[in-house]
PDB file of C-alpha atoms in Angstrom:
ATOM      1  CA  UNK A   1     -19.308  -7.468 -33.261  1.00  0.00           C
ATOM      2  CA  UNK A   2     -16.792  -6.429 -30.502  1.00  0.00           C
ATOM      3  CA  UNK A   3     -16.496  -2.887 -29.405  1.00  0.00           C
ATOM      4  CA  UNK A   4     -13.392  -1.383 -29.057  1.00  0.00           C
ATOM      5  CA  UNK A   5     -12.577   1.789 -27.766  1.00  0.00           C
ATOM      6  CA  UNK A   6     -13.033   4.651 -29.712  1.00  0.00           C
ATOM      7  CA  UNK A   7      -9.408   6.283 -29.356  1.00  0.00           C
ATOM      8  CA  UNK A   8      -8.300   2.942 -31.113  1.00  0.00           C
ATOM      9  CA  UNK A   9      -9.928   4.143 -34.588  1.00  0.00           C
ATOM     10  CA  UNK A  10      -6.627   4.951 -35.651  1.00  0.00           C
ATOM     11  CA  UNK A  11      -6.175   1.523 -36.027  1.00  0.00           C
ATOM     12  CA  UNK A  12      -8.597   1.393 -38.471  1.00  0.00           C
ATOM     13  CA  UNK A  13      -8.152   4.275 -40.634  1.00  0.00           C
ATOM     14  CA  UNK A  14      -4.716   4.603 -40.426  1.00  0.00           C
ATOM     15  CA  UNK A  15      -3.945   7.092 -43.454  1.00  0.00           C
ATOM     16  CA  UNK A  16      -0.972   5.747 -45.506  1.00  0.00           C
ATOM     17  CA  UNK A  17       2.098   4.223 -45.169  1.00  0.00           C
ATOM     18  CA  UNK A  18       4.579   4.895 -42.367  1.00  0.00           C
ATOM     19  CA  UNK A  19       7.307   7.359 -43.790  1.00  0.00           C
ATOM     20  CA  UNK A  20      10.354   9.666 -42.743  1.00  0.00           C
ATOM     21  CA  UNK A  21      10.482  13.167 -41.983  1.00  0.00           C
ATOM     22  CA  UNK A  22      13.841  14.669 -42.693  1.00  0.00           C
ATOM     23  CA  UNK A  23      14.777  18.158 -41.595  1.00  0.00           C
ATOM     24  CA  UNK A  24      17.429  20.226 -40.907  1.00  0.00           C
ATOM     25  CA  UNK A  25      18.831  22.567 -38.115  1.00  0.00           C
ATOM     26  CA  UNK A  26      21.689  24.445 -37.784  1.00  0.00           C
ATOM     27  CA  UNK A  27      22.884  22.596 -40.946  1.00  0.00           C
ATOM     28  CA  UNK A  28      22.634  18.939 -39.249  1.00  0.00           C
ATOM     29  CA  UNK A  29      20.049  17.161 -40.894  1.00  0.00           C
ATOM     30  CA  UNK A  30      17.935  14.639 -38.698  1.00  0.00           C
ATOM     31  CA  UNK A  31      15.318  11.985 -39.700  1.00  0.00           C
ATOM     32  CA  UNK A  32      11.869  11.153 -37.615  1.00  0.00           C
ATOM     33  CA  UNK A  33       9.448   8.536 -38.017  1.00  0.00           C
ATOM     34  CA  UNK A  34       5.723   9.406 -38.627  1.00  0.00           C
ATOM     35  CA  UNK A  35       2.734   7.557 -39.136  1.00  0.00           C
ATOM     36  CA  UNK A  36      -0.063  10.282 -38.969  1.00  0.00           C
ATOM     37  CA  UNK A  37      -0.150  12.088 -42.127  1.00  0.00           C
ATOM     38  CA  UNK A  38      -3.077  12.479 -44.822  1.00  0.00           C
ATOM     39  CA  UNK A  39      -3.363  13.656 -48.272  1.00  0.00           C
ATOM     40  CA  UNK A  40      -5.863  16.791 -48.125  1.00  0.00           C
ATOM     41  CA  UNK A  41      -5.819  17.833 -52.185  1.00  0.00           C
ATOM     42  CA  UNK A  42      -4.709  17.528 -55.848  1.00  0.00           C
ATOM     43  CA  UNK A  43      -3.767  21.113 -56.307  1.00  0.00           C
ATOM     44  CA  UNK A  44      -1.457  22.193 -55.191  1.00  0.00           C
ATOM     45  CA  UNK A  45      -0.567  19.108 -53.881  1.00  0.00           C
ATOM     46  CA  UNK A  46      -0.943  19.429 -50.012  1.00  0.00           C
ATOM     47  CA  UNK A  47      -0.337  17.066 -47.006  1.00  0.00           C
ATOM     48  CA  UNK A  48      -1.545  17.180 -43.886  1.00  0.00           C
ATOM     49  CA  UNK A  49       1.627  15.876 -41.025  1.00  0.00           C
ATOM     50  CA  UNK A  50       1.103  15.772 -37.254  1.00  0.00           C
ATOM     51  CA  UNK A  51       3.689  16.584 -35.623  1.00  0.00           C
ATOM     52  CA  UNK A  52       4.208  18.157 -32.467  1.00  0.00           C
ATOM     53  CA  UNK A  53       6.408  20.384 -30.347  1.00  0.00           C
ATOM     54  CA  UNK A  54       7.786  17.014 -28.072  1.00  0.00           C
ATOM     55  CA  UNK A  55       9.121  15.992 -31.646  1.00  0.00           C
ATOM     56  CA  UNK A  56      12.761  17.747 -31.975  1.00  0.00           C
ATOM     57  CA  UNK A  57      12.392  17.495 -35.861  1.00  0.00           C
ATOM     58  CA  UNK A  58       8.612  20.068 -34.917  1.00  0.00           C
ATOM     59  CA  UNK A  59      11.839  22.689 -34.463  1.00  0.00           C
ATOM     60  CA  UNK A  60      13.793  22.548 -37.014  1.00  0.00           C
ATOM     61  CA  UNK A  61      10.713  21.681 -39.576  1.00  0.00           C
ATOM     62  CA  UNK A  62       8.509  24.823 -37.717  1.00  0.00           C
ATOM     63  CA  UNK A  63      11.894  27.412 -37.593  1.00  0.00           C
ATOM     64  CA  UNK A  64      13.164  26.469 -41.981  1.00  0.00           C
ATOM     65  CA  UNK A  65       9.625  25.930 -43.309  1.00  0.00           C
ATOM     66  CA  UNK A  66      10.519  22.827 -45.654  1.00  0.00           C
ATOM     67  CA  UNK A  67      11.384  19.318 -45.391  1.00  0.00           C
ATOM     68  CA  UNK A  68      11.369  15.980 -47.053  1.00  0.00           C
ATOM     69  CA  UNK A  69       8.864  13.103 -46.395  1.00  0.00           C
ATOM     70  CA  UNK A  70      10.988   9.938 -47.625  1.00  0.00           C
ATOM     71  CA  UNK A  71       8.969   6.640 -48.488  1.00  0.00           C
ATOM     72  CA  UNK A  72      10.528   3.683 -46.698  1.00  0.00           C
ATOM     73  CA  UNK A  73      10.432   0.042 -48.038  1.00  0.00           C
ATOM     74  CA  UNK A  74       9.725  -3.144 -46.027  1.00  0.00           C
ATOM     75  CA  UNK A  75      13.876  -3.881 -46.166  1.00  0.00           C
ATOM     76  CA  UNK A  76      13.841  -0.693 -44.031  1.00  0.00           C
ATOM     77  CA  UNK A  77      11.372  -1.666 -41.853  1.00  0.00           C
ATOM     78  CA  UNK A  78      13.266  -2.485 -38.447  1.00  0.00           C
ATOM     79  CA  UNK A  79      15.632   1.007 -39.045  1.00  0.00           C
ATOM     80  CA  UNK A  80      11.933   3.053 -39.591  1.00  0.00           C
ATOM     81  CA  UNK A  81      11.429   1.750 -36.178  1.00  0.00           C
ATOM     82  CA  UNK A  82      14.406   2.522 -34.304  1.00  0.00           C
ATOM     83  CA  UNK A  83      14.517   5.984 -35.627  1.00  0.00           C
ATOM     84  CA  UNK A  84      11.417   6.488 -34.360  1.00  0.00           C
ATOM     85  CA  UNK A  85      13.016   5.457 -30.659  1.00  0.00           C
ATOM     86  CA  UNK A  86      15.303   8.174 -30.230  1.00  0.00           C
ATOM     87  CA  UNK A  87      15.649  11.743 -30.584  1.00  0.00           C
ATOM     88  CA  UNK A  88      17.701  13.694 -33.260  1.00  0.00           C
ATOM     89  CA  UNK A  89      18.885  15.974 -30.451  1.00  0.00           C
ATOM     90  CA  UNK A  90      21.502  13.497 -29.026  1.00  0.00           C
ATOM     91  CA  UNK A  91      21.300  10.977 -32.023  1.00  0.00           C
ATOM     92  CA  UNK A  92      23.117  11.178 -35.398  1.00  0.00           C
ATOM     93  CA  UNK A  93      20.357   9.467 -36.939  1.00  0.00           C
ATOM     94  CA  UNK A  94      21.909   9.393 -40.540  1.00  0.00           C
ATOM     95  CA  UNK A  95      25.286   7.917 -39.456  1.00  0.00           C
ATOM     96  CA  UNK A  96      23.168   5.819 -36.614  1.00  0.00           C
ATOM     97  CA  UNK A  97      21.083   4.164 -39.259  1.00  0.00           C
ATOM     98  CA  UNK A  98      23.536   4.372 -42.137  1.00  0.00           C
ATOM     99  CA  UNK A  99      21.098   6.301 -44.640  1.00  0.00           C
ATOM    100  CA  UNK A 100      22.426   7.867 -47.635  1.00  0.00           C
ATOM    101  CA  UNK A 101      21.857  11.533 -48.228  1.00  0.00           C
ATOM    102  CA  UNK A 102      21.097  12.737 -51.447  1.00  0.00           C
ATOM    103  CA  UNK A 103      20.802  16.356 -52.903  1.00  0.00           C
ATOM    104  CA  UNK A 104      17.379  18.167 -52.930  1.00  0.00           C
ATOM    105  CA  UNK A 105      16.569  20.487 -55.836  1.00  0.00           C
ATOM    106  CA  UNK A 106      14.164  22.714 -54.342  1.00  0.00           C
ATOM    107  CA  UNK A 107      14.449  22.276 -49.979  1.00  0.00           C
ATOM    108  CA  UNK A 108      17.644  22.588 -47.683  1.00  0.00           C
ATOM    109  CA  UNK A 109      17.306  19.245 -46.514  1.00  0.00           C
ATOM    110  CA  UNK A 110      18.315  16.299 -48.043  1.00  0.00           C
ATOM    111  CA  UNK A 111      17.163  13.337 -49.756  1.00  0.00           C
ATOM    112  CA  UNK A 112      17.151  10.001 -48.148  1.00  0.00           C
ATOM    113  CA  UNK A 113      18.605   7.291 -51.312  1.00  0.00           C
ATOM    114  CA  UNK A 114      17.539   4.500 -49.512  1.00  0.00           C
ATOM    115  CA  UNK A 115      13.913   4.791 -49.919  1.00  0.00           C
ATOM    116  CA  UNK A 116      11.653   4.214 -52.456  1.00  0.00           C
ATOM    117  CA  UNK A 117      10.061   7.847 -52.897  1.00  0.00           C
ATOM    118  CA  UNK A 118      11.256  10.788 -51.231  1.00  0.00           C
ATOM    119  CA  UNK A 119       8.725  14.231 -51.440  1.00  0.00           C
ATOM    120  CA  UNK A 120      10.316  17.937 -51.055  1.00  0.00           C
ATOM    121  CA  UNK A 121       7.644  19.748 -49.056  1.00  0.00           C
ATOM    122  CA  UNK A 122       7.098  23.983 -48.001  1.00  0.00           C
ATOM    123  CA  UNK A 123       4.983  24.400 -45.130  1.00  0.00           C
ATOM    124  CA  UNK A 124       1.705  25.484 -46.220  1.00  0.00           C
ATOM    125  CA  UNK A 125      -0.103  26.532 -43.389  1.00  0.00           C
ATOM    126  CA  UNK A 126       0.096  26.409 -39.646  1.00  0.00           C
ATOM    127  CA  UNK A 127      -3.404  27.850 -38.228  1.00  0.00           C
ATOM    128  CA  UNK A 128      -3.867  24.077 -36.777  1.00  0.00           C
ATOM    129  CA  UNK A 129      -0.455  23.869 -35.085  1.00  0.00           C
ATOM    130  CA  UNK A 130      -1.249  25.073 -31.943  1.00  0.00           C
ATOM    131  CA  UNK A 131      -4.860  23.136 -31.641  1.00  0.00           C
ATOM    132  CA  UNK A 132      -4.290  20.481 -33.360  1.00  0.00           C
ATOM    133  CA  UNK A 133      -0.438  19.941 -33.398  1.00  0.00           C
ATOM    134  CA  UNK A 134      -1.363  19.835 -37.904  1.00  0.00           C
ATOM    135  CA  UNK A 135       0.797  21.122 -40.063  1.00  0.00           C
ATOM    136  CA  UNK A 136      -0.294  21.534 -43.714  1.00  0.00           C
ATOM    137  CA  UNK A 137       2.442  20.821 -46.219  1.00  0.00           C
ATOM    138  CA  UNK A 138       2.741  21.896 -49.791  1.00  0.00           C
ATOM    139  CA  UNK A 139       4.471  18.974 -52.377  1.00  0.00           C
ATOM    140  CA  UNK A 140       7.151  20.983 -54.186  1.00  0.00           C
ATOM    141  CA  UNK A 141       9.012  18.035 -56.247  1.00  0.00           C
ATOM    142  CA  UNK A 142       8.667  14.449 -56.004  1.00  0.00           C
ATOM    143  CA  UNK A 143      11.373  11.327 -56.537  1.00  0.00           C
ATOM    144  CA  UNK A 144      10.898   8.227 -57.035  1.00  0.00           C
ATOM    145  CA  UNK A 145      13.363   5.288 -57.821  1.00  0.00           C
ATOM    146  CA  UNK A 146      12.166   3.506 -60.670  1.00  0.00           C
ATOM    147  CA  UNK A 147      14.691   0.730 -60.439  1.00  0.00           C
ATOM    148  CA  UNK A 148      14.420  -0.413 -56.664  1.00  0.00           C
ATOM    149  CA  UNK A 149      13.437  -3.495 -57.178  1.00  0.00           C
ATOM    150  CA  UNK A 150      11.491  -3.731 -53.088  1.00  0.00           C
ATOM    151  CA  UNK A 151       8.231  -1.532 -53.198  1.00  0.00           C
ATOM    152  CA  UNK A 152       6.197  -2.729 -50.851  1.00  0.00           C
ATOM    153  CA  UNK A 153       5.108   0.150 -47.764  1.00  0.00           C
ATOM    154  CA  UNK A 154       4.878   0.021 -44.447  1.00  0.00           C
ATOM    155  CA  UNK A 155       1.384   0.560 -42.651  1.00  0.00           C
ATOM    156  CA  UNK A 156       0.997   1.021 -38.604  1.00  0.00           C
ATOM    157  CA  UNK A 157      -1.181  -0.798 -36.778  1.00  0.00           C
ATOM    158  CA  UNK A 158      -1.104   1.604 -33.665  1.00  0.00           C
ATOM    159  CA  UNK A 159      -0.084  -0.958 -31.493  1.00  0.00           C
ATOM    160  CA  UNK A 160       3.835  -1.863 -32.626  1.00  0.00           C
ATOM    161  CA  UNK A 161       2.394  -4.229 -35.869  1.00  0.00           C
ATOM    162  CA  UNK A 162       2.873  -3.220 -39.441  1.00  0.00           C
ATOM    163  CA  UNK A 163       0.562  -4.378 -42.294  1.00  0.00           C
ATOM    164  CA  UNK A 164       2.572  -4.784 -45.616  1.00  0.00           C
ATOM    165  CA  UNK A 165       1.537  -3.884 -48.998  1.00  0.00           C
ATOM    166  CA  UNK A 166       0.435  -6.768 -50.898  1.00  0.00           C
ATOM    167  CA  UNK A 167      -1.297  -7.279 -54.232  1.00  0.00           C
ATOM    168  CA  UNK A 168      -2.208  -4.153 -56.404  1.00  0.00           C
ATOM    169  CA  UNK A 169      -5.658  -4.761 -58.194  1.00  0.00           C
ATOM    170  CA  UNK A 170      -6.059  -2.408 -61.072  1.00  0.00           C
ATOM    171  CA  UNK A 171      -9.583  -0.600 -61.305  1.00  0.00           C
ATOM    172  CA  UNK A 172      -8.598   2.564 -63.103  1.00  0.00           C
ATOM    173  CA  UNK A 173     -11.498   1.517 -66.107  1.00  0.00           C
ATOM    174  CA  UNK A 174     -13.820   2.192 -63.258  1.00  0.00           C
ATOM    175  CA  UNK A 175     -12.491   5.228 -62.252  1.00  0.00           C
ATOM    176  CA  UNK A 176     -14.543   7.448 -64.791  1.00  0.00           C
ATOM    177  CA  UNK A 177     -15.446  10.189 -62.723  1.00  0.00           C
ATOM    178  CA  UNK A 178     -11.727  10.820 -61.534  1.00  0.00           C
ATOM    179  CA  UNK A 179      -9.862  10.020 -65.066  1.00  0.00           C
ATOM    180  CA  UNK A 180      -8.303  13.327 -64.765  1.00  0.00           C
ATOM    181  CA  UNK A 181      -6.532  12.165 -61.902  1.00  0.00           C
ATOM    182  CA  UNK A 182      -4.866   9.029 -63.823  1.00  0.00           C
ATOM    183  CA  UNK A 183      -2.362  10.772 -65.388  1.00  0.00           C
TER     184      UNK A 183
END
């Protein structure tokens, strides 16, 4: 065994796959990459999202209170990147990028078509911001495209490498003391 150092566990544990933030402020929408995020329970749904106040979207996401946490593919993988290189505040990241905007039912915010899943959140709570730089989101609605054929995620290395999804091994028989959770 080698020892690394401990900041690096990140690299290790890294939570889930990379995704999009999409907010809004004064009625512009903008788009941010994250990578630190976590699922903290069933019911309600929440998620915990780290982002903090050197992020522009932090504004907008800490002054409306709801957002969208879009699910990007592998095809997307090099624009997931660049939008995480530059700031909404002097970038058009939508017309940038060329995503495609679709209607929420439930947030302000839009939609972003192009990816595979895309999750209308509330915030939650927001006792960690100021420690922690943790916001807690609640999962309000929840699309997915059924028909895009590319489905594979994204997953951050910490150090500018991505891990893909690959092969999806089915244990759910051996799942008995979470079968309620299957559904």
């Amino acid at each position: 065994m080698q020892e690394m150092p401990a900041s690096k566990a990140y690299r290790l544990l890294e939570s889930g796959p990379v995704v999009l933030v999409v907010t809004a402020r004064d009625g512009k929408p903008n788009v941010m990459t994250m990578g630190f995020h976590m699922v903290m329970q069933h019911a309600p749904p929440l998620i915990g999202c780290i982002i903090g106040p050197w992020d522009y979207s932090f504004r907008a996401l800490r002054d409306s209170g709801e957002c969208v946490i879009a699910i990007p593919t592998v095809d997307l993988a090099e624009k997931v990147v660049d939008i995480g290189n530059c700031s909404g505040e002097t970038t058009d990241k939508f017309e940038t990028f060329g995503l495609t905007c679709a209607p929420a039912r439930d947030v302000a915010v839009p939609l972003i078509a192009d990816c595979l899943a895309n999750i209308e959140c509330r915030v939650a709570d927001t006792s960690l911001v100021d420690r922690y730089n943790l916001l807690i989101l609640e999962a309000v609605r929840i699309w997915i495209d059924a028909d895009r054929r590319e489905r594979r995620t994204l997953h951050h290395r910490g150090d500018g490498t991505f891990t893909i999804d690959g092969r999806v091994i089915d244990l759910r028989e051996r799942m008995v003391k979470w079968k309620y959770l299957q559904d």
